[in-house]
mmCIF file of C-alpha atoms in Angstrom:
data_model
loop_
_atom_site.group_PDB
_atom_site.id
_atom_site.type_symbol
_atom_site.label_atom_id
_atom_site.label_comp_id
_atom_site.label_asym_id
_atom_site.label_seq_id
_atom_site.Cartn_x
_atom_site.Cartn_y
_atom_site.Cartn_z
ATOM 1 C CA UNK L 1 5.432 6.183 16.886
ATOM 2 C CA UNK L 2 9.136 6.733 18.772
ATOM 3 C CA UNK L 3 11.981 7.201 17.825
ATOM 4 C CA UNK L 4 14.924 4.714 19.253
ATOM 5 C CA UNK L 5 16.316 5.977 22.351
ATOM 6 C CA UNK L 6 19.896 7.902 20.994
ATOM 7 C CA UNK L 7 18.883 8.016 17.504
ATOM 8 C CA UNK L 8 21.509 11.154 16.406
ATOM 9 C CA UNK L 9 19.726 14.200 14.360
ATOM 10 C CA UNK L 10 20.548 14.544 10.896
ATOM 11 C CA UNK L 11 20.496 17.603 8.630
ATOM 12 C CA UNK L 12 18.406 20.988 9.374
ATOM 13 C CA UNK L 13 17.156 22.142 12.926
ATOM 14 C CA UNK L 14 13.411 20.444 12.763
ATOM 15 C CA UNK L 15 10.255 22.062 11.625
ATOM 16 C CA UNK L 16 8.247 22.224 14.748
ATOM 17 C CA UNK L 17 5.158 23.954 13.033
ATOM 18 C CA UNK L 18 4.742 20.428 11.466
ATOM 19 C CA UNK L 19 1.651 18.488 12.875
ATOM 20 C CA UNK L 20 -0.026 15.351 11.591
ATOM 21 C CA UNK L 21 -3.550 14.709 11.290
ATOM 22 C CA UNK L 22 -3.993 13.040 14.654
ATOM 23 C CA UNK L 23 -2.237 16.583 15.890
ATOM 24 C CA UNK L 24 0.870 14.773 16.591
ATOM 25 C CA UNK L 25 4.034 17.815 16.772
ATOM 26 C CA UNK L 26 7.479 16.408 14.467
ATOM 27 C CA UNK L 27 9.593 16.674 17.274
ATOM 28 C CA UNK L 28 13.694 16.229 16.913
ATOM 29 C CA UNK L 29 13.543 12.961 17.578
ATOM 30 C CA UNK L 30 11.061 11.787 15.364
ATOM 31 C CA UNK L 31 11.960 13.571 12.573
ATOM 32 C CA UNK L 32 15.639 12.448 13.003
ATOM 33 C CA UNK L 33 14.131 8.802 12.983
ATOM 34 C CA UNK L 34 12.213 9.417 9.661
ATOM 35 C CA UNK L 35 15.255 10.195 7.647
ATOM 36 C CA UNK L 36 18.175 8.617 9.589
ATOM 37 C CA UNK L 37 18.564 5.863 6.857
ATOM 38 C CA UNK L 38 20.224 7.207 4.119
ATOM 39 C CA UNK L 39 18.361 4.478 1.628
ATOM 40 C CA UNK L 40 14.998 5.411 2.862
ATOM 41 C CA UNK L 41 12.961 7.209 4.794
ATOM 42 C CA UNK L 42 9.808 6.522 7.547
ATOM 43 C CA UNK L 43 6.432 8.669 7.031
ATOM 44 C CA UNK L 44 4.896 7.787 10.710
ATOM 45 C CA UNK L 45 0.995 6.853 10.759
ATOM 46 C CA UNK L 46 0.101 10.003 12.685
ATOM 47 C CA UNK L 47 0.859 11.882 9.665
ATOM 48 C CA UNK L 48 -1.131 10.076 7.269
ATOM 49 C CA UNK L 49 -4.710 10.199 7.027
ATOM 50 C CA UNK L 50 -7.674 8.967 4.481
ATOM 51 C CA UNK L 51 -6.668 11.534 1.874
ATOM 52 C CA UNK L 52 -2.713 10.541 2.104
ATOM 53 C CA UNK L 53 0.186 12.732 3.600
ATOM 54 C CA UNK L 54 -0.256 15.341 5.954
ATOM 55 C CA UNK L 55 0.954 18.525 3.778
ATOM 56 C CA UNK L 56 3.719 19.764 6.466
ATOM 57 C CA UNK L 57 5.133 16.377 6.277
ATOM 58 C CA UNK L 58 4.502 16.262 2.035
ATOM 59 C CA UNK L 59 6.488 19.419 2.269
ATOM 60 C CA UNK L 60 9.173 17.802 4.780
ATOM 61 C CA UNK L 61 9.550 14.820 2.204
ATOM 62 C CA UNK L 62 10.326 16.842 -0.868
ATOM 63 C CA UNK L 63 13.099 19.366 1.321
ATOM 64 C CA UNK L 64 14.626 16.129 2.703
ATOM 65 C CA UNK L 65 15.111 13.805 0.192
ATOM 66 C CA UNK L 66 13.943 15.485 -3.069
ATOM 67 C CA UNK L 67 10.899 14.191 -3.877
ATOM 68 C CA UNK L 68 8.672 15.983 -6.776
ATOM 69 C CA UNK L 69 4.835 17.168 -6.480
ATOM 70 C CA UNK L 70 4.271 14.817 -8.598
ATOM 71 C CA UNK L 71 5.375 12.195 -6.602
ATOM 72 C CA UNK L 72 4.001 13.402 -3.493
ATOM 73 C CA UNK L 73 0.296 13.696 -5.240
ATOM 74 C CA UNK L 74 0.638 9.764 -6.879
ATOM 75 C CA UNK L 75 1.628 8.571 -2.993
ATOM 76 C CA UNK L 76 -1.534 10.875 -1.693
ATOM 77 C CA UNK L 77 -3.573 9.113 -5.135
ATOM 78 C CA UNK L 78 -2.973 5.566 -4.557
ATOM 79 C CA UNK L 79 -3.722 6.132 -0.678
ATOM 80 C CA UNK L 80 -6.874 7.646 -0.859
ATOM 81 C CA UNK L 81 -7.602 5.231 -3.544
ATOM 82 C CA UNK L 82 -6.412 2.114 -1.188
ATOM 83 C CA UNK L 83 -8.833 3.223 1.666
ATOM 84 C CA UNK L 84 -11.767 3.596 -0.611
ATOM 85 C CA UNK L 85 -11.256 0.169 -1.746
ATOM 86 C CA UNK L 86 -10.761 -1.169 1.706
ATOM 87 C CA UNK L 87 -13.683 0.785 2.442
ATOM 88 C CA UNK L 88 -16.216 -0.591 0.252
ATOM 89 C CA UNK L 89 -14.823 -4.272 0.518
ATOM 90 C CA UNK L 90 -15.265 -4.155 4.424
ATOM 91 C CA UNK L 91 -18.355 -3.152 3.895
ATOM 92 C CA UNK L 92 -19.824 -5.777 1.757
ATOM 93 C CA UNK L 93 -17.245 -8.908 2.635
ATOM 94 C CA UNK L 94 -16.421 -8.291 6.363
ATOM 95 C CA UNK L 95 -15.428 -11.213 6.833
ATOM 96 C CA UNK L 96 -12.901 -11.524 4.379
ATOM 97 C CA UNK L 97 -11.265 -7.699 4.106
ATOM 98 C CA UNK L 98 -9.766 -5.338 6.636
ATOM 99 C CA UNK L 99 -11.258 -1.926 7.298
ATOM 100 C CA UNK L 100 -8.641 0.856 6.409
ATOM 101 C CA UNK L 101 -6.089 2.207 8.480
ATOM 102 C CA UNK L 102 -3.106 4.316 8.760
ATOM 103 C CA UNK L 103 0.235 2.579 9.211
ATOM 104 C CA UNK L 104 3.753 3.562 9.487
ATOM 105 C CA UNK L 105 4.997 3.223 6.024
ATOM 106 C CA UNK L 106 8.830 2.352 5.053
ATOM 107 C CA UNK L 107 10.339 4.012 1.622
ATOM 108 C CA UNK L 108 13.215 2.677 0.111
ATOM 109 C CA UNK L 109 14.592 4.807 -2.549
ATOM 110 C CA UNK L 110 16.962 2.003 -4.035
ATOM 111 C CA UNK L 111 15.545 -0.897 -5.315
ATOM 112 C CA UNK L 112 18.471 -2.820 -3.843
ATOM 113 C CA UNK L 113 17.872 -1.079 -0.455
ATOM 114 C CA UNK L 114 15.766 -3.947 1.042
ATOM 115 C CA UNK L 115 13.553 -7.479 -0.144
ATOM 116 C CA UNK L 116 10.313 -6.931 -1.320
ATOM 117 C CA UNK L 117 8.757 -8.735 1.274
ATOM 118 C CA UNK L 118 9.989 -6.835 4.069
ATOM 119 C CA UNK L 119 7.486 -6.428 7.205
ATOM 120 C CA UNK L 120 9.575 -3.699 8.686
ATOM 121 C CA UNK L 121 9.643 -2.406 11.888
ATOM 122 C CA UNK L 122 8.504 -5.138 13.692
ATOM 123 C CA UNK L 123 5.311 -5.585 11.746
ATOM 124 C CA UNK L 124 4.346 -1.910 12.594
ATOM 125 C CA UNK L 125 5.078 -0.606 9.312
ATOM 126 C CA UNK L 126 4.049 -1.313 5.322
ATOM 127 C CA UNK L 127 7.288 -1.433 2.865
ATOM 128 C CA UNK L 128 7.537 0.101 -0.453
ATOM 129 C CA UNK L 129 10.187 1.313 -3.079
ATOM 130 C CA UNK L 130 10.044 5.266 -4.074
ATOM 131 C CA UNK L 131 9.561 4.072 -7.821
ATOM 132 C CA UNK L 132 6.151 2.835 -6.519
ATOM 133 C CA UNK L 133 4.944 6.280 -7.023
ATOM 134 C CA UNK L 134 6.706 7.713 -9.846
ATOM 135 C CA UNK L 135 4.236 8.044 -12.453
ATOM 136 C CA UNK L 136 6.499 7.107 -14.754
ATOM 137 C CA UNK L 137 7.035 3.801 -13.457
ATOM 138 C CA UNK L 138 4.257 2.590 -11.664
ATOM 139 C CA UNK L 139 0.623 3.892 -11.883
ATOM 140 C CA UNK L 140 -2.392 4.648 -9.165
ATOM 141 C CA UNK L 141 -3.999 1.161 -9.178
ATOM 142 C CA UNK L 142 -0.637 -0.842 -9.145
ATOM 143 C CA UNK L 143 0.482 1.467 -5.924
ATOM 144 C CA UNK L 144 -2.955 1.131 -4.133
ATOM 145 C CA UNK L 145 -2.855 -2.861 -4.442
ATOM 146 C CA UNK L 146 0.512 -2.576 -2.850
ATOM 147 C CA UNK L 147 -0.731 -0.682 -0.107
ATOM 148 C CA UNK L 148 -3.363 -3.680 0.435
ATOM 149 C CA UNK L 149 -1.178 -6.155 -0.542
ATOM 150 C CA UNK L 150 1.594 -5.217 2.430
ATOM 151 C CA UNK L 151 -1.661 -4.969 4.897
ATOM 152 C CA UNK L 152 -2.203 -8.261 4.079
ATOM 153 C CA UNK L 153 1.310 -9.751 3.856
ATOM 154 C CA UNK L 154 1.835 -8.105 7.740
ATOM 155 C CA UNK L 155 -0.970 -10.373 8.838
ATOM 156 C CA UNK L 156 -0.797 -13.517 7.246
ATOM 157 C CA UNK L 157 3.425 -13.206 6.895
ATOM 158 C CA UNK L 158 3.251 -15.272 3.743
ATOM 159 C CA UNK L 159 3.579 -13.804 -0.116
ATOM 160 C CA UNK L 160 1.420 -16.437 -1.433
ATOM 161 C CA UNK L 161 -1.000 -16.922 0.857
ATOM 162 C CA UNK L 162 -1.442 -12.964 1.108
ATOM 163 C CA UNK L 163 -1.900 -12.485 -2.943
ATOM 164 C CA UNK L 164 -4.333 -15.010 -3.282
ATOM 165 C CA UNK L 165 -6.602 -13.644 -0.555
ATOM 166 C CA UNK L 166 -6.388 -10.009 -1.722
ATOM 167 C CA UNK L 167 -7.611 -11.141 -5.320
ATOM 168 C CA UNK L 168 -11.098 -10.394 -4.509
ATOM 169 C CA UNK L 169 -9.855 -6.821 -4.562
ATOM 170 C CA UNK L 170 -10.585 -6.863 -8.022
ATOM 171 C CA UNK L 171 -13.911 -7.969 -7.768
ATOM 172 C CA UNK L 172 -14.651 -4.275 -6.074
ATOM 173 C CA UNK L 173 -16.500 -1.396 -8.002
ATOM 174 C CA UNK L 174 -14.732 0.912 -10.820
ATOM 175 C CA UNK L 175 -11.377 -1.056 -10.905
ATOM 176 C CA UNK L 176 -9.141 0.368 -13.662
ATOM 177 C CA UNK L 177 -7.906 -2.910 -14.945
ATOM 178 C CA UNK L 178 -6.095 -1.328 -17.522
ATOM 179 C CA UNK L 179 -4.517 1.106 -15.320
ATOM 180 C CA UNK L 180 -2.828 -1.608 -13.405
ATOM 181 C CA UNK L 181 -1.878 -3.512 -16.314
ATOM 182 C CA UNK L 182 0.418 -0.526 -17.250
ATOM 183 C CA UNK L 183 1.633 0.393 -13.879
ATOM 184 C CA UNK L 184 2.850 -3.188 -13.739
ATOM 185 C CA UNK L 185 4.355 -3.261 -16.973
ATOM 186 C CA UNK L 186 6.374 -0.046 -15.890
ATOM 187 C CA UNK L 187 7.392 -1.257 -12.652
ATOM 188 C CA UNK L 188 10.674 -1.635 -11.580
ATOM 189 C CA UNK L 189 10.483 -3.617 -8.372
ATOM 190 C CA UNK L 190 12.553 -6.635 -7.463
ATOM 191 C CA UNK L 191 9.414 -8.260 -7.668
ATOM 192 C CA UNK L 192 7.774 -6.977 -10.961
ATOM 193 C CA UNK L 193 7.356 -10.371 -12.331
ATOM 194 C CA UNK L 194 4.697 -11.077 -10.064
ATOM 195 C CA UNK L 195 2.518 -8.381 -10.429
ATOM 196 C CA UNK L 196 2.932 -8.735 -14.625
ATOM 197 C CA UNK L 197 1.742 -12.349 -13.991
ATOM 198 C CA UNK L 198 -1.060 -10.989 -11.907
ATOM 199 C CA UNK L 199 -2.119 -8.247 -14.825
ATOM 200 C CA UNK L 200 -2.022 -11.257 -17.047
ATOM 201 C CA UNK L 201 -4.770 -12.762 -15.348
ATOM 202 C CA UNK L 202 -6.855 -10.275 -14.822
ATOM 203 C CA UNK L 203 -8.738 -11.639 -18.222
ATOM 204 C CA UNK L 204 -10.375 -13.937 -15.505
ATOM 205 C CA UNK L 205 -10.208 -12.957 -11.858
ATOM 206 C CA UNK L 206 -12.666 -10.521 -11.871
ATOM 207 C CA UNK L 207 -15.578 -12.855 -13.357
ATOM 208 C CA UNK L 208 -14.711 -15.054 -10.096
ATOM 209 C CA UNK L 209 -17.696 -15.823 -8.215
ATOM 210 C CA UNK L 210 -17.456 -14.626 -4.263
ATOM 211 C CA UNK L 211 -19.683 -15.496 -1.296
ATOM 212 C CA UNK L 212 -20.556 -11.925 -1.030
ATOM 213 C CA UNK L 213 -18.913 -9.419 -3.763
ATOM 214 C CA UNK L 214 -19.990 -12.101 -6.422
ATOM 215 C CA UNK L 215 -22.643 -14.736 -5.355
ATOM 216 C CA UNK L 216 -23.182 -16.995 -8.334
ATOM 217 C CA UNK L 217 -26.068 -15.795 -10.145
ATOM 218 C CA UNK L 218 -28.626 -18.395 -12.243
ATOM 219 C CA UNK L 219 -26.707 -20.034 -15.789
ATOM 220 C CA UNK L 220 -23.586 -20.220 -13.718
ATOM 221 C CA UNK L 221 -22.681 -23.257 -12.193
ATOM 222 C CA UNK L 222 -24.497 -23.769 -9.377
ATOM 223 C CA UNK L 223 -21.345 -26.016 -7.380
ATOM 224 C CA UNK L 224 -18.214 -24.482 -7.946
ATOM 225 C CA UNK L 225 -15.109 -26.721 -7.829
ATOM 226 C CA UNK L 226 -14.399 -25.062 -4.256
ATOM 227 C CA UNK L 227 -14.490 -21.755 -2.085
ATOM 228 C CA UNK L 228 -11.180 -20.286 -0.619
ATOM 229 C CA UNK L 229 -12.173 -19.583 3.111
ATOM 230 C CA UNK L 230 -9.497 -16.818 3.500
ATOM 231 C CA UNK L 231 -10.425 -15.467 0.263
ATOM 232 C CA UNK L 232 -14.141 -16.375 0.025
ATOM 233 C CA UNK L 233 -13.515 -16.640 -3.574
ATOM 234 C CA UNK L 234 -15.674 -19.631 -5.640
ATOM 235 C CA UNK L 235 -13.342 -21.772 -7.664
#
C-alpha cells in the first residue's frame, strides 16, 4: 500500500526497525499515511497476518494514538477468529464464502468520524470504529462478523444484500451465540440497531437449512419455500 504523493509527516521520526509480516519496512511515508487523519488511523494489509497485527506495528498503534493491550489483543482476537471462520466456510461452501485475506483496514476513533457503511479507500480497505474492539463495548464474535461483514459489503456494495448473504456465517462450527448477543448489546456504533436485530434472531438462523453447511436432513421438509443463490441458504 502507498502513501499519497506529498502526504506531510506527522509526529516522531519513524520506526524503521518496524516490518510487517509480508517483510514490508514502515517507511516515512507510510507511516505518515497511517496516522495523518487525526479521527483515525490506517493499519496497511502488509502488516496484518492470520494471527492479527504485526507486533512492531501493535506497538506503533498504542505510542501513536493510545491504544491499550487490551485493545490491541481483542483486534488480534476477532481477526484470527474472522479467518478461521472464513476458513472453514470456504472450505465446505465455496461457492458461497470468500477465502480469508488481509486487507487494509480503516479505524475511526469517533463514532461520528465517518458512516458505517463506508468502503474506504477506494474499496481497498475494511472500515471500523475503535469501540469495535474495546472489550467493554463490543465482544470477539460481534468484531469478527464485522470483519466478514465489511468483506462482504466491499463486494456486493449493498448493506442488505451483504447481511443476508453472510448469515450462513452462523451456521459454521463453535459459534458463541451468546457472545455476540452481548457484544451487540454493548455496542456503540451508529449502526447498533442492526446488529441487536440480528442477535434477536439468532433463536432461528442457525437451524436454517444450507445447500452445503446444512443440507436438509430426513423429518425436515423436504421442499423448502426457496434457496437464496447468493446465500445458499433454504428458506
Amino acid at each position: 500500500m502507498r502513501a499519497p504523493a506529498g502526504e506531510a509527516a506527522h509526529g516522531d521520526p519513524p520506526q524503521r526497525s518496524i516490518v510487517g509480516p509480508k517483510e514490508v519496512a514502515l517507511d516515512d511515508a507510510l507511516r505518515a499515511f497511517c496516522f495523518a487523519e487525526k479521527k483515525g488511523f490506517v493499519v496497511p494489509a502488509e502488516f496484518l497476518g492470520p494471527e492479527g497485527l504485526a507486533p512492531g506495528f501493535a506497538a506503533l498503534l498504542r505510542a501513536e494514538r493510545g491504544l491499550s493491550a487490551e485493545w490491541v489483543a481483542a483486534f488480534d482476537a476477532a481477526f484470527a477468529l474472522a479467518w478461521r471462520r472464513q476458513e472453514e466456510l470456504f472450505r465446505r461452501a465455496p461457492g458461497h464464502w470468500f477465502p480469508p485475506r488481509c486487507n487494509n483496514v480503516v479505524v475511526w476513533t469517533e463514532a461520528d468520524a465517518a458512516h458505517p457503511y463506508l468502503r474506504p479507500l477506494s474499496r481497498s480497505g475494511w472500515a471500523f470504529y475503535a469501540d469495535d474492539f474495546e472489550p467493554a463495548r463490543s465482544s470477539r464474535e460481534l468484531a469478527a462478523f464485522l470483519f466478514v461483514q465489511a468483506e462482504r459489503l466491499n463486494a456486493v456494495g449493498e448493506v442488505g444484500r451483504s447481511l443476508l448473504a453472510n448469515l450462513s456465517y452462523f451456521l459454521a462450527e463453535g459459534v458463541d451465540l451468546a457472545d455476540f448477543r452481548a457484544g451487540a448489546a454493548r455496542s456503540r456504533r451508529p449502526d447498533a440497531p442492526l446488529y441487536r436485530a440480528l442477535a434477536e434472531a439468532l433463536d432461528w438462523i442457525p437451524r436454517l437449512g444450507h445447500v452445503a453447511l446444512r443440507p436438509l436432513s430426513a423429518g425436515e421438509p423436504a421442499e423448502p419455500l426457496g434457496r437464496h443463490a447468493e446465500s445458499g441458504l433454504l428458506v
